[in-house]
Amino acid sequence: MYILVVNAGSSSLKYQLFDMDTQEVAAKGNCDRIGIDGKLTHTAAGKDKIQKDISMPTHSQAVSVLIDTLTDKEYGCISSMSEISAVGHRIVHGGPWLIKSVRVDDEVLADLEKCRDLAPLHTVPHLLGIKGCMEVMPETPQVLVMDTAFHQTMPPEAYTYPIPHELAEKYKIRRYGFHGTSHRYVSGKAIEYLGNPNAKIVTCHLGNGSSISAVDGGKCVDTSMGFTPLEGVIMGSRCGAVDPAIIPFLMEKENIPVSEMGNWMNKKCGFLGVSGVSSDLREIEAAINEGNERATLAFNVLAYQIKKYIGSYTAAMNGLDCIVFTAGIGENNSDIRRLALENMSFYGIELDEEKNRQRDVVEISTENSRVKVLVIPTNEELVIASDTMKIVSES
Ligand code: AMP
């Protein structure tokens, strides 16, 4: 059984085709520069990567290109579109309406339309991607898997912002949380590894966007991202949590209009803003090695904020069994893991510095550490494919 996983952005459509018998990726790629000129990157398992300039004026045409490529005799891996049993779509924001993975019908599409208001930059391209797939593959079931879904188990005291209740209700303002598919995957793997379904876990998804979650017995009880993916720890170019008064203060002083402020908070802050070097932590580290103090500060801010979240989530869960690091930074940057967990013996956290520096080691805490520290590569696409398969098999 093949499941196609699609992640549609404004000018790109990333895809992975899963062979669900083996849970392996049969092919993956990206239809990029949609509506501009069109560029396809594609790799089928065991075959060479191909790159082609190919016209893709719309998302629908991008879907046609990807189906033609998957079924191509030379580059593809399946003989016909009918071999794809279903398509799973990554959805960033499901709002209060789409709270678990669901098969697409008119009602579900209407619910996703409502999310436009909450997350226009993501929802509009998602709708284009879904409609493109429905046009090109009208007989194939489509399933939505929301990044916000895993966080739906948070209690009201964790998801409520202290603003007037009527306004929160009217505009659906609450903490939603993001990267839920990743937090769900790595916490599930940690539970399996520990053999303890009741484990209290802090999952640190640290990438270009970063979020930290508290997972108690497999259920999310708090998470650092909020109404939007801006809240929480310092990110590549996103500010994370700041005193809200800073925003109107700067708008007034620097004469920044509302229309530009979103871009400012998302693109000009974080590592980039603090260091003035880059939003990429590898470049920040290179600058640190050259003695750049602002780069060092950006790095230290992230490590300190991770430490604070671990402390507060341990309090929220009344205990801690495990910390998981995942995503680009979490999986690859041993320095951030070391710095974030330094001087936390009070919490029963003891990092094995040697194991921490090695690659492909899952457990990086010492044998005596009461809290296990794990590095688990995330696999959001596999979760989307698995949910999609489950939903179409049940319906
Ligand atoms: P992501 O959004 O998960 O792709 O993560 C992007 C971030 O991870 C960037 O800040 C990169 O510097 C960092 N990153 C990705 N790969 C590596 C690597 N192999 N070594 C160190 N940092 C990495």
mmCIF file of C-alpha atoms and ligand atoms in Angstrom, residues 205-209 271 279-283 327-329 332-333 359, ligand 1:
data_model
loop_
_atom_site.group_PDB
_atom_site.id
_atom_site.type_symbol
_atom_site.label_atom_id
_atom_site.label_comp_id
_atom_site.label_asym_id
_atom_site.label_seq_id
_atom_site.Cartn_x
_atom_site.Cartn_y
_atom_site.Cartn_z
ATOM 1 C CA HIS A 205 11.947 20.060 18.942
ATOM 2 C CA LEU A 206 14.772 22.443 18.063
ATOM 3 C CA GLY A 207 15.076 23.458 14.430
ATOM 4 C CA ASN A 208 14.672 26.612 12.454
ATOM 5 C CA GLY A 209 11.390 26.816 14.353
ATOM 6 C CA PHE A 271 19.322 34.145 16.260
ATOM 7 C CA SER A 279 19.336 32.440 11.395
ATOM 8 C CA ASP A 280 21.252 29.168 10.936
ATOM 9 C CA LEU A 281 22.859 27.774 14.080
ATOM 10 C CA ARG A 282 25.769 26.286 12.109
ATOM 11 C CA GLU A 283 26.735 29.789 11.007
ATOM 12 C CA ALA A 327 14.948 18.195 14.736
ATOM 13 C CA GLY A 328 17.909 19.899 13.023
ATOM 14 C CA ILE A 329 19.476 21.468 16.112
ATOM 15 C CA ASN A 332 22.832 17.500 15.580
ATOM 16 C CA ASN A 333 24.061 20.118 18.004
ATOM 17 C CA ARG A 359 26.462 10.511 16.428
HETATM 18 P P1 AMP B 1 15.304 22.130 10.858
HETATM 19 O O1 AMP B 1 14.344 23.280 10.849
HETATM 20 O O2 AMP B 1 14.846 20.993 11.712
HETATM 21 O O3 AMP B 1 15.711 21.694 9.483
HETATM 22 O O4 AMP B 1 16.660 22.653 11.553
HETATM 23 C C1 AMP B 1 17.420 23.716 11.042
HETATM 24 C C2 AMP B 1 18.480 24.099 12.064
HETATM 25 O O5 AMP B 1 19.216 22.910 12.404
HETATM 26 C C3 AMP B 1 19.497 25.116 11.569
HETATM 27 O O6 AMP B 1 19.738 26.078 12.592
HETATM 28 C C4 AMP B 1 20.761 24.301 11.335
HETATM 29 O O7 AMP B 1 21.906 25.020 11.639
HETATM 30 C C5 AMP B 1 20.607 23.129 12.276
HETATM 31 N N1 AMP B 1 21.185 21.915 11.688
HETATM 32 C C6 AMP B 1 20.659 21.168 10.712
HETATM 33 N N2 AMP B 1 21.490 20.145 10.373
HETATM 34 C C7 AMP B 1 22.574 20.255 11.165
HETATM 35 C C8 AMP B 1 23.795 19.515 11.313
HETATM 36 N N3 AMP B 1 24.039 18.424 10.567
HETATM 37 N N4 AMP B 1 24.664 19.943 12.243
HETATM 38 C C9 AMP B 1 24.406 21.011 13.009
HETATM 39 N N5 AMP B 1 23.287 21.764 12.911
HETATM 40 C C10 AMP B 1 22.373 21.394 12.015
#
